[in-house]
GROMACS .gro file of C-alpha atoms in nm:
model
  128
    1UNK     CA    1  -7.091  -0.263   3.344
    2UNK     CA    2  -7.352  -0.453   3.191
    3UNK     CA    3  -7.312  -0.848   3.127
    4UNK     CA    4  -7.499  -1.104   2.919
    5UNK     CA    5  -7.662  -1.333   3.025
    6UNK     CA    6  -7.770  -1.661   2.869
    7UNK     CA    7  -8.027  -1.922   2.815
    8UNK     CA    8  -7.850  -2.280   2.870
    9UNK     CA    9  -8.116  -2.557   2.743
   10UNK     CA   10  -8.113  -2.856   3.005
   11UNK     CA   11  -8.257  -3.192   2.989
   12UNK     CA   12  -8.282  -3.370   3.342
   13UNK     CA   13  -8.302  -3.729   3.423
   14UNK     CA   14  -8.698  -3.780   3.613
   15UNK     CA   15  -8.625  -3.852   3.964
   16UNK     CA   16  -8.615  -3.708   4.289
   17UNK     CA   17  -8.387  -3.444   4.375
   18UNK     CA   18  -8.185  -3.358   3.991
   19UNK     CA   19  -8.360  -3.017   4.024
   20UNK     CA   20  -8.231  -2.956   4.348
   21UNK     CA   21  -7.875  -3.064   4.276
   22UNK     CA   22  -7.875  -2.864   3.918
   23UNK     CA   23  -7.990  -2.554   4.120
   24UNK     CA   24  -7.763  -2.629   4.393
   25UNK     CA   25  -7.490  -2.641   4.172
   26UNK     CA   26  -7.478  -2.265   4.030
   27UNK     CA   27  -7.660  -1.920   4.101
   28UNK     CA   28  -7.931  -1.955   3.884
   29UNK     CA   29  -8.089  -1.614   3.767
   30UNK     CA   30  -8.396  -1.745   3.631
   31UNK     CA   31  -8.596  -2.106   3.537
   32UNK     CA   32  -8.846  -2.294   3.400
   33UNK     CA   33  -8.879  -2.651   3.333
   34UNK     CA   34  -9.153  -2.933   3.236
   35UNK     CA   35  -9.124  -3.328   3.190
   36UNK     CA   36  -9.137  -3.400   2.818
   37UNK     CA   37  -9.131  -3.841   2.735
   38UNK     CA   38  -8.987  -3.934   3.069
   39UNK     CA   39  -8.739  -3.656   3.077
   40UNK     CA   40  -8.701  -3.338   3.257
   41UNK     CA   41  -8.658  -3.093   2.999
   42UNK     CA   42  -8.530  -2.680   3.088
   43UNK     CA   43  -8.411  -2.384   3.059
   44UNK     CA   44  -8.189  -2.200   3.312
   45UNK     CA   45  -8.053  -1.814   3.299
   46UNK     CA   46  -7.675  -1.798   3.393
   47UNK     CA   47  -7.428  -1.512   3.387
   48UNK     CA   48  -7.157  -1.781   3.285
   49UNK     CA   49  -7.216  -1.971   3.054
   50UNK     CA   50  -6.893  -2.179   3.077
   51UNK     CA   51  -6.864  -2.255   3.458
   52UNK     CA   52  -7.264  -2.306   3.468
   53UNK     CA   53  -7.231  -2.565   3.237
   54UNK     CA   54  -6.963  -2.710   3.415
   55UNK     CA   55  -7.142  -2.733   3.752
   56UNK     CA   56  -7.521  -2.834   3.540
   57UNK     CA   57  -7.298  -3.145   3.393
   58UNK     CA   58  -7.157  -3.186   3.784
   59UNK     CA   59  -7.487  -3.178   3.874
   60UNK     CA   60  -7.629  -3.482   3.603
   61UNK     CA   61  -7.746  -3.230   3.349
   62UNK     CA   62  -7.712  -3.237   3.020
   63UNK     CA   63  -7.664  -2.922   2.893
   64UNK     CA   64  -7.829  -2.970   2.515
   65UNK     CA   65  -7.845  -2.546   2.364
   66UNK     CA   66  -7.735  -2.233   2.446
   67UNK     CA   67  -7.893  -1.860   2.314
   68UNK     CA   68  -7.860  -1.520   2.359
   69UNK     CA   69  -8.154  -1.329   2.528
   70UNK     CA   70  -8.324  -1.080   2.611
   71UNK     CA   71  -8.408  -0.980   2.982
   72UNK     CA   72  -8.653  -0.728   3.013
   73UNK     CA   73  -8.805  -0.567   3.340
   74UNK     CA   74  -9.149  -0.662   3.348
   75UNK     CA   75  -9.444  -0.499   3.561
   76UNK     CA   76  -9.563  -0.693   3.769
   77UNK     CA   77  -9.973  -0.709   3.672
   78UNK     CA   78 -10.182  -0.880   3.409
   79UNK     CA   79 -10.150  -0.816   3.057
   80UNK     CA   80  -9.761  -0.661   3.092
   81UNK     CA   81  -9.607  -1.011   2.916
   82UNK     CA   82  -9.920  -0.971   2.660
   83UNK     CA   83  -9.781  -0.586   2.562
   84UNK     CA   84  -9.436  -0.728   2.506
   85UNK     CA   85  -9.518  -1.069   2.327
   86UNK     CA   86  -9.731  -0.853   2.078
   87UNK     CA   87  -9.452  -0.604   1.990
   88UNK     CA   88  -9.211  -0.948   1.896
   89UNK     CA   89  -9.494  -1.083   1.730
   90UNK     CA   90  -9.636  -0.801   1.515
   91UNK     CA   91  -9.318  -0.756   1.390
   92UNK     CA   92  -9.292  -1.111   1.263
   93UNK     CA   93  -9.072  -1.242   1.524
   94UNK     CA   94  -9.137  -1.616   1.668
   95UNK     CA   95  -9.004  -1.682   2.003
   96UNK     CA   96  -8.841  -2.014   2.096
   97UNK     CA   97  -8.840  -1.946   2.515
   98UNK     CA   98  -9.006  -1.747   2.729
   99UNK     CA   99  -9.031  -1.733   3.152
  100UNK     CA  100  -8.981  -1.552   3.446
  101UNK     CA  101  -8.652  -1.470   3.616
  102UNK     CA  102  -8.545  -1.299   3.927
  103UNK     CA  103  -8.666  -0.959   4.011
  104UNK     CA  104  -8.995  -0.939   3.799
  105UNK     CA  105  -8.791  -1.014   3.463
  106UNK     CA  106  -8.917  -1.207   3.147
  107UNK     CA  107  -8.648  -1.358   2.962
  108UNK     CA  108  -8.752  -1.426   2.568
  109UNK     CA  109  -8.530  -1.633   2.377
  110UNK     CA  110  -8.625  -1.593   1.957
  111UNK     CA  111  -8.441  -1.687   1.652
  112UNK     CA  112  -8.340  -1.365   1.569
  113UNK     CA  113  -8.259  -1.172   1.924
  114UNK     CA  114  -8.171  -0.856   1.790
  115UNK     CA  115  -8.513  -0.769   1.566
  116UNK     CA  116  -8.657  -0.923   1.902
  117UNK     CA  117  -8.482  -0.671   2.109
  118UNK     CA  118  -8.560  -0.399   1.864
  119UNK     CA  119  -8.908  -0.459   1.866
  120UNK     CA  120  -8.923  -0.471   2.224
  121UNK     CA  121  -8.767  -0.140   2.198
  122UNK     CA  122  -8.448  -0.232   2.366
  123UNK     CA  123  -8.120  -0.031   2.386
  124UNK     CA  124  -7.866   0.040   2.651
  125UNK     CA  125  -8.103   0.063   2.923
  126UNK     CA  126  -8.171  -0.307   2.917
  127UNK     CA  127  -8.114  -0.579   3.136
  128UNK     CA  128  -7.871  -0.825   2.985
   0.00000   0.00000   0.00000
């Protein structure tokens, strides 16, 4: 059976060791994160979005969004996230996250998933 998984938007306090205890805290599919004005500023891929915020807030995150994606297989060479940015973008789609998860995924987070996932030609045979 296929599950969802979600985008949780994280902000992080700068010091030594809050992404360690935020990933510590929960089985984290997929990540990305910068420093943005003094804060640590994320996005983590969860398959519950409930308990992972739970253990994030545990954990000294604040837990600011949360978004529907879509998780795509990705080949592994360059120019493969090119070919699947263009579809979203040719057909007038912005995107508000993208970055890499487990198992050579992309995860794209846009304002308007479903035109996103159908112009990434997405069905059933997605990863979600």
């Amino acid at each position: 059976m296929a599950h969802h998984l979600k985008d949780l938007t994280i902000e992080l306090d700068e010091k030594v060791g809050t992404v360690a205890a935020a990933a510590e805290a929960l089985g984290i599919e997929g990540i990305c994160g910068f420093v943005v004005g003094g804060k640590g500023v994320g996005h983590v891929l969860v398959a519950d979005s409930a308990k992972a915020r739970q253990a994030l807030q545990s954990a000294g995150a604040r837990v600011t969004g949360e978004q529907d994606v879509l998780v795509l297989d990705l080949e592994d060479k360059p120019g493969a996230l090119g070919k699947i940015t263009r579809k979203i973008a040719d057909a007038g789609i912005s995107l508000n996250a993208v970055y890499l998860a487990t198992k050579t995924r992309v995860v794209i987070g846009a304002v308007d998933i479903e035109k996103a996932r159908a112009a990434a030609g997405e069905g059933a045979a997605s990863r979600r």
